[in-house]
mmCIF file with all atom_site columns, C-alpha atoms in Angstrom:
data_model
loop_
_atom_site.group_PDB
_atom_site.id
_atom_site.type_symbol
_atom_site.label_atom_id
_atom_site.label_alt_id
_atom_site.label_comp_id
_atom_site.label_asym_id
_atom_site.label_entity_id
_atom_site.label_seq_id
_atom_site.pdbx_PDB_ins_code
_atom_site.Cartn_x
_atom_site.Cartn_y
_atom_site.Cartn_z
_atom_site.occupancy
_atom_site.B_iso_or_equiv
_atom_site.pdbx_formal_charge
_atom_site.auth_seq_id
_atom_site.auth_comp_id
_atom_site.auth_asym_id
_atom_site.auth_atom_id
_atom_site.pdbx_PDB_model_num
ATOM 1   C CA . UNK A 1 1   ? 29.347 0.252   5.629   1.00 43.00 ? 1   UNK A CA 1
ATOM 2   C CA . UNK A 1 2   ? 29.101 2.770   2.825   1.00 47.00 ? 2   UNK A CA 1
ATOM 3   C CA . UNK A 1 3   ? 25.612 1.747   1.872   1.00 66.00 ? 3   UNK A CA 1
ATOM 4   C CA . UNK A 1 4   ? 22.572 3.862   2.554   1.00 73.00 ? 4   UNK A CA 1
ATOM 5   C CA . UNK A 1 5   ? 20.581 3.051   5.629   1.00 85.00 ? 5   UNK A CA 1
ATOM 6   C CA . UNK A 1 6   ? 16.871 3.838   5.485   1.00 88.00 ? 6   UNK A CA 1
ATOM 7   C CA . UNK A 1 7   ? 14.772 4.917   8.415   1.00 89.00 ? 7   UNK A CA 1
ATOM 8   C CA . UNK A 1 8   ? 12.162 3.870   9.390   1.00 93.00 ? 8   UNK A CA 1
ATOM 9   C CA . UNK A 1 9   ? 12.253 0.232   8.300   1.00 93.00 ? 9   UNK A CA 1
ATOM 10  C CA . UNK A 1 10  ? 8.471  0.212   8.009   1.00 95.00 ? 10  UNK A CA 1
ATOM 11  C CA . UNK A 1 11  ? 5.777  2.856   7.775   1.00 96.00 ? 11  UNK A CA 1
ATOM 12  C CA . UNK A 1 12  ? 1.981  2.544   7.868   1.00 97.00 ? 12  UNK A CA 1
ATOM 13  C CA . UNK A 1 13  ? -0.182 5.534   6.936   1.00 96.00 ? 13  UNK A CA 1
ATOM 14  C CA . UNK A 1 14  ? -3.701 6.376   5.785   1.00 97.00 ? 14  UNK A CA 1
ATOM 15  C CA . UNK A 1 15  ? -4.444 7.321   2.220   1.00 97.00 ? 15  UNK A CA 1
ATOM 16  C CA . UNK A 1 16  ? -4.052 11.059  1.743   1.00 97.00 ? 16  UNK A CA 1
ATOM 17  C CA . UNK A 1 17  ? -1.356 11.426  4.403   1.00 97.00 ? 17  UNK A CA 1
ATOM 18  C CA . UNK A 1 18  ? 2.263  12.235  3.642   1.00 97.00 ? 18  UNK A CA 1
ATOM 19  C CA . UNK A 1 19  ? 5.018  9.647   3.966   1.00 97.00 ? 19  UNK A CA 1
ATOM 20  C CA . UNK A 1 20  ? 8.580  10.597  4.829   1.00 97.00 ? 20  UNK A CA 1
ATOM 21  C CA . UNK A 1 21  ? 11.571 8.274   4.851   1.00 97.00 ? 21  UNK A CA 1
ATOM 22  C CA . UNK A 1 22  ? 15.216 9.017   5.442   1.00 97.00 ? 22  UNK A CA 1
ATOM 23  C CA . UNK A 1 23  ? 18.509 7.685   4.159   1.00 96.00 ? 23  UNK A CA 1
ATOM 24  C CA . UNK A 1 24  ? 21.915 8.066   5.781   1.00 96.00 ? 24  UNK A CA 1
ATOM 25  C CA . UNK A 1 25  ? 25.263 7.132   4.286   1.00 95.00 ? 25  UNK A CA 1
ATOM 26  C CA . UNK A 1 26  ? 28.909 7.255   5.267   1.00 93.00 ? 26  UNK A CA 1
ATOM 27  C CA . UNK A 1 27  ? 30.951 8.076   2.187   1.00 90.00 ? 27  UNK A CA 1
ATOM 28  C CA . UNK A 1 28  ? 31.233 10.920  -0.292  1.00 90.00 ? 28  UNK A CA 1
ATOM 29  C CA . UNK A 1 29  ? 28.886 10.499  -3.206  1.00 92.00 ? 29  UNK A CA 1
ATOM 30  C CA . UNK A 1 30  ? 28.422 11.527  -6.815  1.00 92.00 ? 30  UNK A CA 1
ATOM 31  C CA . UNK A 1 31  ? 24.666 11.184  -6.629  1.00 93.00 ? 31  UNK A CA 1
ATOM 32  C CA . UNK A 1 32  ? 21.935 9.532   -4.601  1.00 95.00 ? 32  UNK A CA 1
ATOM 33  C CA . UNK A 1 33  ? 18.965 7.757   -6.145  1.00 96.00 ? 33  UNK A CA 1
ATOM 34  C CA . UNK A 1 34  ? 15.605 6.532   -4.878  1.00 97.00 ? 34  UNK A CA 1
ATOM 35  C CA . UNK A 1 35  ? 13.876 3.415   -6.185  1.00 98.00 ? 35  UNK A CA 1
ATOM 36  C CA . UNK A 1 36  ? 10.513 1.774   -5.551  1.00 98.00 ? 36  UNK A CA 1
ATOM 37  C CA . UNK A 1 37  ? 9.849  -1.967  -5.523  1.00 98.00 ? 37  UNK A CA 1
ATOM 38  C CA . UNK A 1 38  ? 6.439  -3.551  -5.555  1.00 96.00 ? 38  UNK A CA 1
ATOM 39  C CA . UNK A 1 39  ? 6.288  -6.968  -3.944  1.00 90.00 ? 39  UNK A CA 1
ATOM 40  C CA . UNK A 1 40  ? 8.287  -9.552  -5.870  1.00 83.00 ? 40  UNK A CA 1
ATOM 41  C CA . UNK A 1 41  ? 8.992  -7.212  -8.775  1.00 91.00 ? 41  UNK A CA 1
ATOM 42  C CA . UNK A 1 42  ? 11.994 -5.310  -10.057 1.00 94.00 ? 42  UNK A CA 1
ATOM 43  C CA . UNK A 1 43  ? 12.987 -1.893  -8.811  1.00 97.00 ? 43  UNK A CA 1
ATOM 44  C CA . UNK A 1 44  ? 11.766 1.247   -10.539 1.00 97.00 ? 44  UNK A CA 1
ATOM 45  C CA . UNK A 1 45  ? 13.862 4.392   -10.592 1.00 97.00 ? 45  UNK A CA 1
ATOM 46  C CA . UNK A 1 46  ? 12.087 7.372   -9.018  1.00 98.00 ? 46  UNK A CA 1
ATOM 47  C CA . UNK A 1 47  ? 14.502 10.261  -8.785  1.00 97.00 ? 47  UNK A CA 1
ATOM 48  C CA . UNK A 1 48  ? 18.218 11.087  -8.891  1.00 95.00 ? 48  UNK A CA 1
ATOM 49  C CA . UNK A 1 49  ? 19.753 13.948  -6.961  1.00 96.00 ? 49  UNK A CA 1
ATOM 50  C CA . UNK A 1 50  ? 23.314 15.032  -7.600  1.00 94.00 ? 50  UNK A CA 1
ATOM 51  C CA . UNK A 1 51  ? 25.738 15.887  -4.813  1.00 94.00 ? 51  UNK A CA 1
ATOM 52  C CA . UNK A 1 52  ? 25.589 19.591  -5.676  1.00 95.00 ? 52  UNK A CA 1
ATOM 53  C CA . UNK A 1 53  ? 21.784 19.682  -5.503  1.00 97.00 ? 53  UNK A CA 1
ATOM 54  C CA . UNK A 1 54  ? 19.760 20.193  -2.338  1.00 98.00 ? 54  UNK A CA 1
ATOM 55  C CA . UNK A 1 55  ? 16.194 19.455  -3.429  1.00 98.00 ? 55  UNK A CA 1
ATOM 56  C CA . UNK A 1 56  ? 14.353 17.883  -6.353  1.00 98.00 ? 56  UNK A CA 1
ATOM 57  C CA . UNK A 1 57  ? 10.703 17.346  -7.149  1.00 97.00 ? 57  UNK A CA 1
ATOM 58  C CA . UNK A 1 58  ? 8.937  14.866  -9.368  1.00 96.00 ? 58  UNK A CA 1
ATOM 59  C CA . UNK A 1 59  ? 5.154  14.866  -9.224  1.00 97.00 ? 59  UNK A CA 1
ATOM 60  C CA . UNK A 1 60  ? 4.171  14.004  -5.639  1.00 97.00 ? 60  UNK A CA 1
ATOM 61  C CA . UNK A 1 61  ? 7.774  13.166  -4.735  1.00 98.00 ? 61  UNK A CA 1
ATOM 62  C CA . UNK A 1 62  ? 10.188 15.517  -3.043  1.00 98.00 ? 62  UNK A CA 1
ATOM 63  C CA . UNK A 1 63  ? 13.785 14.556  -2.318  1.00 98.00 ? 63  UNK A CA 1
ATOM 64  C CA . UNK A 1 64  ? 16.263 16.507  -0.242  1.00 98.00 ? 64  UNK A CA 1
ATOM 65  C CA . UNK A 1 65  ? 19.985 15.953  0.138   1.00 98.00 ? 65  UNK A CA 1
ATOM 66  C CA . UNK A 1 66  ? 22.242 17.262  2.896   1.00 97.00 ? 66  UNK A CA 1
ATOM 67  C CA . UNK A 1 67  ? 25.807 16.266  2.069   1.00 96.00 ? 67  UNK A CA 1
ATOM 68  C CA . UNK A 1 68  ? 27.144 17.834  5.277   1.00 96.00 ? 68  UNK A CA 1
ATOM 69  C CA . UNK A 1 69  ? 24.994 15.417  7.287   1.00 96.00 ? 69  UNK A CA 1
ATOM 70  C CA . UNK A 1 70  ? 25.306 12.642  4.691   1.00 96.00 ? 70  UNK A CA 1
ATOM 71  C CA . UNK A 1 71  ? 21.559 12.202  4.618   1.00 97.00 ? 71  UNK A CA 1
ATOM 72  C CA . UNK A 1 72  ? 18.626 12.349  2.226   1.00 97.00 ? 72  UNK A CA 1
ATOM 73  C CA . UNK A 1 73  ? 14.881 12.243  2.627   1.00 98.00 ? 73  UNK A CA 1
ATOM 74  C CA . UNK A 1 74  ? 12.049 11.166  0.353   1.00 98.00 ? 74  UNK A CA 1
ATOM 75  C CA . UNK A 1 75  ? 8.629  12.695  0.866   1.00 98.00 ? 75  UNK A CA 1
ATOM 76  C CA . UNK A 1 76  ? 5.537  11.285  -0.816  1.00 98.00 ? 76  UNK A CA 1
ATOM 77  C CA . UNK A 1 77  ? 2.664  13.742  -0.571  1.00 98.00 ? 77  UNK A CA 1
ATOM 78  C CA . UNK A 1 78  ? -1.038 12.840  -0.609  1.00 97.00 ? 78  UNK A CA 1
ATOM 79  C CA . UNK A 1 79  ? -0.279 9.120   -0.584  1.00 97.00 ? 79  UNK A CA 1
ATOM 80  C CA . UNK A 1 80  ? -2.428 6.601   -2.421  1.00 97.00 ? 80  UNK A CA 1
ATOM 81  C CA . UNK A 1 81  ? -2.959 2.874   -1.901  1.00 96.00 ? 81  UNK A CA 1
ATOM 82  C CA . UNK A 1 82  ? -0.902 2.329   -5.075  1.00 96.00 ? 82  UNK A CA 1
ATOM 83  C CA . UNK A 1 83  ? 2.120  3.866   -3.292  1.00 97.00 ? 83  UNK A CA 1
ATOM 84  C CA . UNK A 1 84  ? 2.300  0.734   -1.114  1.00 97.00 ? 84  UNK A CA 1
ATOM 85  C CA . UNK A 1 85  ? 5.773  -0.622  -1.850  1.00 98.00 ? 85  UNK A CA 1
ATOM 86  C CA . UNK A 1 86  ? 9.337  -0.791  -0.559  1.00 97.00 ? 86  UNK A CA 1
ATOM 87  C CA . UNK A 1 87  ? 11.481 2.273   -1.134  1.00 97.00 ? 87  UNK A CA 1
ATOM 88  C CA . UNK A 1 88  ? 15.266 2.093   -1.421  1.00 97.00 ? 88  UNK A CA 1
ATOM 89  C CA . UNK A 1 89  ? 17.942 4.719   -1.511  1.00 97.00 ? 89  UNK A CA 1
ATOM 90  C CA . UNK A 1 90  ? 21.099 3.960   -3.453  1.00 95.00 ? 90  UNK A CA 1
ATOM 91  C CA . UNK A 1 91  ? 24.383 5.810   -3.446  1.00 94.00 ? 91  UNK A CA 1
ATOM 92  C CA . UNK A 1 92  ? 26.666 6.280   -6.392  1.00 92.00 ? 92  UNK A CA 1
ATOM 93  C CA . UNK A 1 93  ? 30.268 7.098   -5.620  1.00 86.00 ? 93  UNK A CA 1
ATOM 94  C CA . UNK A 1 94  ? 32.389 9.162   -7.937  1.00 70.00 ? 94  UNK A CA 1
ATOM 95  C CA . UNK A 1 95  ? 34.230 6.169   -9.386  1.00 58.00 ? 95  UNK A CA 1
ATOM 96  C CA . UNK A 1 96  ? 32.447 3.713   -11.648 1.00 64.00 ? 96  UNK A CA 1
ATOM 97  C CA . UNK A 1 97  ? 28.782 3.101   -12.094 1.00 64.00 ? 97  UNK A CA 1
ATOM 98  C CA . UNK A 1 98  ? 28.074 0.765   -9.173  1.00 85.00 ? 98  UNK A CA 1
ATOM 99  C CA . UNK A 1 99  ? 25.014 1.595   -7.097  1.00 91.00 ? 99  UNK A CA 1
ATOM 100 C CA . UNK A 1 100 ? 24.924 0.497   -3.458  1.00 93.00 ? 100 UNK A CA 1
ATOM 101 C CA . UNK A 1 101 ? 21.465 0.019   -1.968  1.00 95.00 ? 101 UNK A CA 1
ATOM 102 C CA . UNK A 1 102 ? 20.197 0.284   1.548   1.00 93.00 ? 102 UNK A CA 1
ATOM 103 C CA . UNK A 1 103 ? 17.815 -2.107  3.282   1.00 93.00 ? 103 UNK A CA 1
ATOM 104 C CA . UNK A 1 104 ? 14.690 -0.178  2.316   1.00 95.00 ? 104 UNK A CA 1
ATOM 105 C CA . UNK A 1 105 ? 11.591 1.272   3.949   1.00 96.00 ? 105 UNK A CA 1
ATOM 106 C CA . UNK A 1 106 ? 8.390  -0.740  3.601   1.00 96.00 ? 106 UNK A CA 1
ATOM 107 C CA . UNK A 1 107 ? 5.436  1.594   3.178   1.00 97.00 ? 107 UNK A CA 1
ATOM 108 C CA . UNK A 1 108 ? 1.834  0.493   3.622   1.00 97.00 ? 108 UNK A CA 1
ATOM 109 C CA . UNK A 1 109 ? -0.857 2.965   2.574   1.00 97.00 ? 109 UNK A CA 1
ATOM 110 C CA . UNK A 1 110 ? -4.231 1.971   3.962   1.00 96.00 ? 110 UNK A CA 1
ATOM 111 C CA . UNK A 1 111 ? -7.345 2.985   2.003   1.00 91.00 ? 111 UNK A CA 1
ATOM 112 C CA . UNK B 2 1   ? 10.444 -0.650  -26.656 1.00 60.00 ? 1   UNK B CA 1
ATOM 113 C CA . UNK B 2 2   ? 11.079 -3.664  -24.442 1.00 74.00 ? 2   UNK B CA 1
ATOM 114 C CA . UNK B 2 3   ? 12.558 -3.054  -21.057 1.00 94.00 ? 3   UNK B CA 1
ATOM 115 C CA . UNK B 2 4   ? 14.905 -5.395  -19.250 1.00 97.00 ? 4   UNK B CA 1
ATOM 116 C CA . UNK B 2 5   ? 13.840 -9.014  -19.583 1.00 97.00 ? 5   UNK B CA 1
ATOM 117 C CA . UNK B 2 6   ? 15.041 -11.889 -17.426 1.00 98.00 ? 6   UNK B CA 1
ATOM 118 C CA . UNK B 2 7   ? 14.594 -15.622 -17.731 1.00 97.00 ? 7   UNK B CA 1
ATOM 119 C CA . UNK B 2 8   ? 13.498 -17.833 -16.204 1.00 97.00 ? 8   UNK B CA 1
ATOM 120 C CA . UNK B 2 9   ? 11.124 -16.154 -13.737 1.00 97.00 ? 9   UNK B CA 1
ATOM 121 C CA . UNK B 2 10  ? 11.326 -18.964 -11.214 1.00 97.00 ? 10  UNK B CA 1
ATOM 122 C CA . UNK B 2 11  ? 13.798 -21.786 -10.696 1.00 96.00 ? 11  UNK B CA 1
ATOM 123 C CA . UNK B 2 12  ? 14.175 -24.586 -8.168  1.00 98.00 ? 12  UNK B CA 1
ATOM 124 C CA . UNK B 2 13  ? 17.548 -26.277 -7.814  1.00 98.00 ? 13  UNK B CA 1
ATOM 125 C CA . UNK B 2 14  ? 19.205 -28.726 -5.458  1.00 98.00 ? 14  UNK B CA 1
ATOM 126 C CA . UNK B 2 15  ? 22.284 -27.999 -3.371  1.00 98.00 ? 15  UNK B CA 1
ATOM 127 C CA . UNK B 2 16  ? 25.467 -28.558 -5.349  1.00 98.00 ? 16  UNK B CA 1
ATOM 128 C CA . UNK B 2 17  ? 23.864 -27.955 -8.729  1.00 98.00 ? 17  UNK B CA 1
ATOM 129 C CA . UNK B 2 18  ? 24.714 -25.181 -11.140 1.00 98.00 ? 18  UNK B CA 1
ATOM 130 C CA . UNK B 2 19  ? 22.373 -22.531 -12.538 1.00 98.00 ? 19  UNK B CA 1
ATOM 131 C CA . UNK B 2 20  ? 22.434 -20.019 -15.396 1.00 98.00 ? 20  UNK B CA 1
ATOM 132 C CA . UNK B 2 21  ? 20.250 -16.927 -15.388 1.00 98.00 ? 21  UNK B CA 1
ATOM 133 C CA . UNK B 2 22  ? 19.760 -14.736 -18.447 1.00 98.00 ? 22  UNK B CA 1
ATOM 134 C CA . UNK B 2 23  ? 19.167 -11.058 -19.016 1.00 98.00 ? 23  UNK B CA 1
ATOM 135 C CA . UNK B 2 24  ? 18.422 -8.880  -22.041 1.00 98.00 ? 24  UNK B CA 1
ATOM 136 C CA . UNK B 2 25  ? 19.049 -5.197  -21.406 1.00 97.00 ? 25  UNK B CA 1
ATOM 137 C CA . UNK B 2 26  ? 16.820 -2.303  -22.336 1.00 96.00 ? 26  UNK B CA 1
ATOM 138 C CA . UNK B 2 27  ? 17.336 -1.239  -25.929 1.00 95.00 ? 27  UNK B CA 1
ATOM 139 C CA . UNK B 2 28  ? 20.292 1.140   -26.238 1.00 92.00 ? 28  UNK B CA 1
ATOM 140 C CA . UNK B 2 29  ? 21.871 0.216   -22.907 1.00 94.00 ? 29  UNK B CA 1
ATOM 141 C CA . UNK B 2 30  ? 25.406 -1.184  -22.940 1.00 93.00 ? 30  UNK B CA 1
ATOM 142 C CA . UNK B 2 31  ? 26.017 -1.948  -19.264 1.00 94.00 ? 31  UNK B CA 1
ATOM 143 C CA . UNK B 2 32  ? 24.511 -4.783  -17.242 1.00 96.00 ? 32  UNK B CA 1
ATOM 144 C CA . UNK B 2 33  ? 24.632 -5.144  -13.468 1.00 96.00 ? 33  UNK B CA 1
ATOM 145 C CA . UNK B 2 34  ? 23.521 -8.133  -11.409 1.00 98.00 ? 34  UNK B CA 1
ATOM 146 C CA . UNK B 2 35  ? 22.133 -7.947  -7.884  1.00 98.00 ? 35  UNK B CA 1
ATOM 147 C CA . UNK B 2 36  ? 21.098 -10.542 -5.321  1.00 98.00 ? 36  UNK B CA 1
ATOM 148 C CA . UNK B 2 37  ? 18.165 -9.683  -3.091  1.00 97.00 ? 37  UNK B CA 1
ATOM 149 C CA . UNK B 2 38  ? 17.366 -11.864 -0.109  1.00 95.00 ? 38  UNK B CA 1
ATOM 150 C CA . UNK B 2 39  ? 13.833 -11.729 1.288   1.00 93.00 ? 39  UNK B CA 1
ATOM 151 C CA . UNK B 2 40  ? 13.227 -8.500  3.166   1.00 92.00 ? 40  UNK B CA 1
ATOM 152 C CA . UNK B 2 41  ? 16.662 -7.076  2.300   1.00 94.00 ? 41  UNK B CA 1
ATOM 153 C CA . UNK B 2 42  ? 18.026 -4.554  -0.145  1.00 95.00 ? 42  UNK B CA 1
ATOM 154 C CA . UNK B 2 43  ? 19.740 -5.629  -3.382  1.00 96.00 ? 43  UNK B CA 1
ATOM 155 C CA . UNK B 2 44  ? 23.406 -6.619  -3.008  1.00 97.00 ? 44  UNK B CA 1
ATOM 156 C CA . UNK B 2 45  ? 25.733 -5.869  -5.927  1.00 96.00 ? 45  UNK B CA 1
ATOM 157 C CA . UNK B 2 46  ? 27.265 -8.970  -7.519  1.00 98.00 ? 46  UNK B CA 1
ATOM 158 C CA . UNK B 2 47  ? 29.066 -7.579  -10.573 1.00 96.00 ? 47  UNK B CA 1
ATOM 159 C CA . UNK B 2 48  ? 28.775 -5.336  -13.587 1.00 95.00 ? 48  UNK B CA 1
ATOM 160 C CA . UNK B 2 49  ? 29.607 -5.977  -17.233 1.00 95.00 ? 49  UNK B CA 1
ATOM 161 C CA . UNK B 2 50  ? 30.559 -3.487  -19.901 1.00 93.00 ? 50  UNK B CA 1
ATOM 162 C CA . UNK B 2 51  ? 32.087 -4.207  -23.313 1.00 92.00 ? 51  UNK B CA 1
ATOM 163 C CA . UNK B 2 52  ? 31.944 -7.928  -22.530 1.00 94.00 ? 52  UNK B CA 1
ATOM 164 C CA . UNK B 2 53  ? 34.201 -7.569  -19.508 1.00 94.00 ? 53  UNK B CA 1
ATOM 165 C CA . UNK B 2 54  ? 33.568 -7.587  -15.780 1.00 94.00 ? 54  UNK B CA 1
ATOM 166 C CA . UNK B 2 55  ? 34.104 -3.993  -14.764 1.00 90.00 ? 55  UNK B CA 1
ATOM 167 C CA . UNK B 2 56  ? 33.284 -4.156  -11.052 1.00 91.00 ? 56  UNK B CA 1
ATOM 168 C CA . UNK B 2 57  ? 32.627 -6.936  -8.594  1.00 94.00 ? 57  UNK B CA 1
ATOM 169 C CA . UNK B 2 58  ? 30.962 -7.019  -5.206  1.00 94.00 ? 58  UNK B CA 1
ATOM 170 C CA . UNK B 2 59  ? 31.752 -9.261  -2.261  1.00 95.00 ? 59  UNK B CA 1
ATOM 171 C CA . UNK B 2 60  ? 30.666 -12.557 -3.801  1.00 97.00 ? 60  UNK B CA 1
ATOM 172 C CA . UNK B 2 61  ? 32.690 -15.773 -4.104  1.00 97.00 ? 61  UNK B CA 1
ATOM 173 C CA . UNK B 2 62  ? 34.103 -17.097 -7.354  1.00 97.00 ? 62  UNK B CA 1
ATOM 174 C CA . UNK B 2 63  ? 31.145 -19.488 -7.568  1.00 98.00 ? 63  UNK B CA 1
ATOM 175 C CA . UNK B 2 64  ? 29.367 -16.506 -9.064  1.00 98.00 ? 64  UNK B CA 1
ATOM 176 C CA . UNK B 2 65  ? 30.488 -15.754 -12.583 1.00 98.00 ? 65  UNK B CA 1
ATOM 177 C CA . UNK B 2 66  ? 29.052 -13.950 -15.540 1.00 97.00 ? 66  UNK B CA 1
ATOM 178 C CA . UNK B 2 67  ? 29.304 -13.150 -19.168 1.00 97.00 ? 67  UNK B CA 1
ATOM 179 C CA . UNK B 2 68  ? 28.238 -10.399 -21.501 1.00 97.00 ? 68  UNK B CA 1
ATOM 180 C CA . UNK B 2 69  ? 27.652 -11.053 -25.180 1.00 97.00 ? 69  UNK B CA 1
ATOM 181 C CA . UNK B 2 70  ? 28.269 -8.724  -28.152 1.00 96.00 ? 70  UNK B CA 1
ATOM 182 C CA . UNK B 2 71  ? 24.544 -7.844  -28.216 1.00 95.00 ? 71  UNK B CA 1
ATOM 183 C CA . UNK B 2 72  ? 24.920 -6.658  -24.569 1.00 96.00 ? 72  UNK B CA 1
ATOM 184 C CA . UNK B 2 73  ? 22.816 -9.485  -23.138 1.00 97.00 ? 73  UNK B CA 1
ATOM 185 C CA . UNK B 2 74  ? 24.260 -11.185 -20.096 1.00 98.00 ? 74  UNK B CA 1
ATOM 186 C CA . UNK B 2 75  ? 24.296 -14.391 -18.109 1.00 98.00 ? 75  UNK B CA 1
ATOM 187 C CA . UNK B 2 76  ? 24.861 -15.049 -14.430 1.00 98.00 ? 76  UNK B CA 1
ATOM 188 C CA . UNK B 2 77  ? 26.197 -18.466 -13.487 1.00 98.00 ? 77  UNK B CA 1
ATOM 189 C CA . UNK B 2 78  ? 26.272 -19.863 -9.987  1.00 98.00 ? 78  UNK B CA 1
ATOM 190 C CA . UNK B 2 79  ? 28.131 -23.119 -9.292  1.00 98.00 ? 79  UNK B CA 1
ATOM 191 C CA . UNK B 2 80  ? 27.913 -25.476 -6.321  1.00 98.00 ? 80  UNK B CA 1
ATOM 192 C CA . UNK B 2 81  ? 24.657 -23.969 -5.101  1.00 98.00 ? 81  UNK B CA 1
ATOM 193 C CA . UNK B 2 82  ? 24.142 -23.471 -1.383  1.00 98.00 ? 82  UNK B CA 1
ATOM 194 C CA . UNK B 2 83  ? 20.881 -23.041 0.489   1.00 98.00 ? 83  UNK B CA 1
ATOM 195 C CA . UNK B 2 84  ? 21.931 -19.452 1.174   1.00 97.00 ? 84  UNK B CA 1
ATOM 196 C CA . UNK B 2 85  ? 21.929 -18.706 -2.547  1.00 98.00 ? 85  UNK B CA 1
ATOM 197 C CA . UNK B 2 86  ? 18.132 -18.736 -2.481  1.00 98.00 ? 86  UNK B CA 1
ATOM 198 C CA . UNK B 2 87  ? 17.122 -15.197 -3.433  1.00 97.00 ? 87  UNK B CA 1
ATOM 199 C CA . UNK B 2 88  ? 15.693 -12.934 -6.090  1.00 97.00 ? 88  UNK B CA 1
ATOM 200 C CA . UNK B 2 89  ? 18.357 -12.245 -8.706  1.00 98.00 ? 89  UNK B CA 1
ATOM 201 C CA . UNK B 2 90  ? 17.915 -8.904  -10.402 1.00 98.00 ? 90  UNK B CA 1
ATOM 202 C CA . UNK B 2 91  ? 19.459 -7.731  -13.615 1.00 98.00 ? 91  UNK B CA 1
ATOM 203 C CA . UNK B 2 92  ? 19.714 -4.005  -14.303 1.00 96.00 ? 92  UNK B CA 1
ATOM 204 C CA . UNK B 2 93  ? 20.868 -2.218  -17.417 1.00 96.00 ? 93  UNK B CA 1
ATOM 205 C CA . UNK B 2 94  ? 22.094 1.310   -17.962 1.00 92.00 ? 94  UNK B CA 1
ATOM 206 C CA . UNK B 2 95  ? 24.257 3.517   -20.118 1.00 89.00 ? 95  UNK B CA 1
ATOM 207 C CA . UNK B 2 96  ? 27.936 3.434   -19.275 1.00 82.00 ? 96  UNK B CA 1
ATOM 208 C CA . UNK B 2 97  ? 28.164 7.090   -18.241 1.00 74.00 ? 97  UNK B CA 1
ATOM 209 C CA . UNK B 2 98  ? 28.161 7.844   -14.552 1.00 67.00 ? 98  UNK B CA 1
ATOM 210 C CA . UNK B 2 99  ? 24.750 9.346   -13.791 1.00 78.00 ? 99  UNK B CA 1
ATOM 211 C CA . UNK B 2 100 ? 22.670 6.850   -15.748 1.00 84.00 ? 100 UNK B CA 1
ATOM 212 C CA . UNK B 2 101 ? 19.938 5.357   -13.533 1.00 91.00 ? 101 UNK B CA 1
ATOM 213 C CA . UNK B 2 102 ? 19.401 1.616   -13.533 1.00 94.00 ? 102 UNK B CA 1
ATOM 214 C CA . UNK B 2 103 ? 16.505 -0.097  -15.282 1.00 96.00 ? 103 UNK B CA 1
ATOM 215 C CA . UNK B 2 104 ? 15.640 -3.372  -13.593 1.00 97.00 ? 104 UNK B CA 1
ATOM 216 C CA . UNK B 2 105 ? 14.050 -6.553  -14.812 1.00 97.00 ? 105 UNK B CA 1
ATOM 217 C CA . UNK B 2 106 ? 11.527 -8.368  -12.643 1.00 97.00 ? 106 UNK B CA 1
ATOM 218 C CA . UNK B 2 107 ? 14.117 -10.849 -11.526 1.00 97.00 ? 107 UNK B CA 1
ATOM 219 C CA . UNK B 2 108 ? 14.574 -14.599 -11.284 1.00 98.00 ? 108 UNK B CA 1
ATOM 220 C CA . UNK B 2 109 ? 13.390 -16.201 -8.058  1.00 97.00 ? 109 UNK B CA 1
ATOM 221 C CA . UNK B 2 110 ? 15.896 -18.977 -7.266  1.00 98.00 ? 110 UNK B CA 1
ATOM 222 C CA . UNK B 2 111 ? 15.065 -21.541 -4.611  1.00 98.00 ? 111 UNK B CA 1
ATOM 223 C CA . UNK B 2 112 ? 17.774 -23.980 -3.532  1.00 98.00 ? 112 UNK B CA 1
ATOM 224 C CA . UNK B 2 113 ? 16.563 -27.073 -1.664  1.00 97.00 ? 113 UNK B CA 1
#
């Protein structure tokens, strides 16, 4: 499958701790994107990293991309209860605008 | 500036029936994509519309069809509903150029009994 595969499937941490989740994929990509989904809601775009980039930051989020290993990681620093959600990576191949999502990592931040 | 809006929010149908879901894209966006998300799974790509034509299609049967109108809004139609069609159906809009991120609506929860 060319879709991203997130690891771990679920993560439980205390407020203030960091949360790290990983995404692996099998095909060449144009960019990789991370999305957040609160229960029963739509997905919200968090960050996009292009294939020629290695690291990007947005607030408490840090994303890395290693195209040689076909993997990406999302780090949430100083987590808050409001960060409780499912996080999905999505890959965008060079052709077209279709995004292919992985199965997600469910993050629970306990107060 | 309204984001992506979907209607209805919830829907209950019986096996064999047909359903139409509607989506209005974010202002300025010209491309609409539809995804199916089963409980506990990631979104699965159904198809994408641009300039009123289906531009890409995922691995879904012909029972799934769509339409895009001149104002860029879109409909998803599913015929001969099966129990397995029960899912959250998400509409996402974007610009047509390659690196445009998707803006999602809150989805339509379809239950087939």
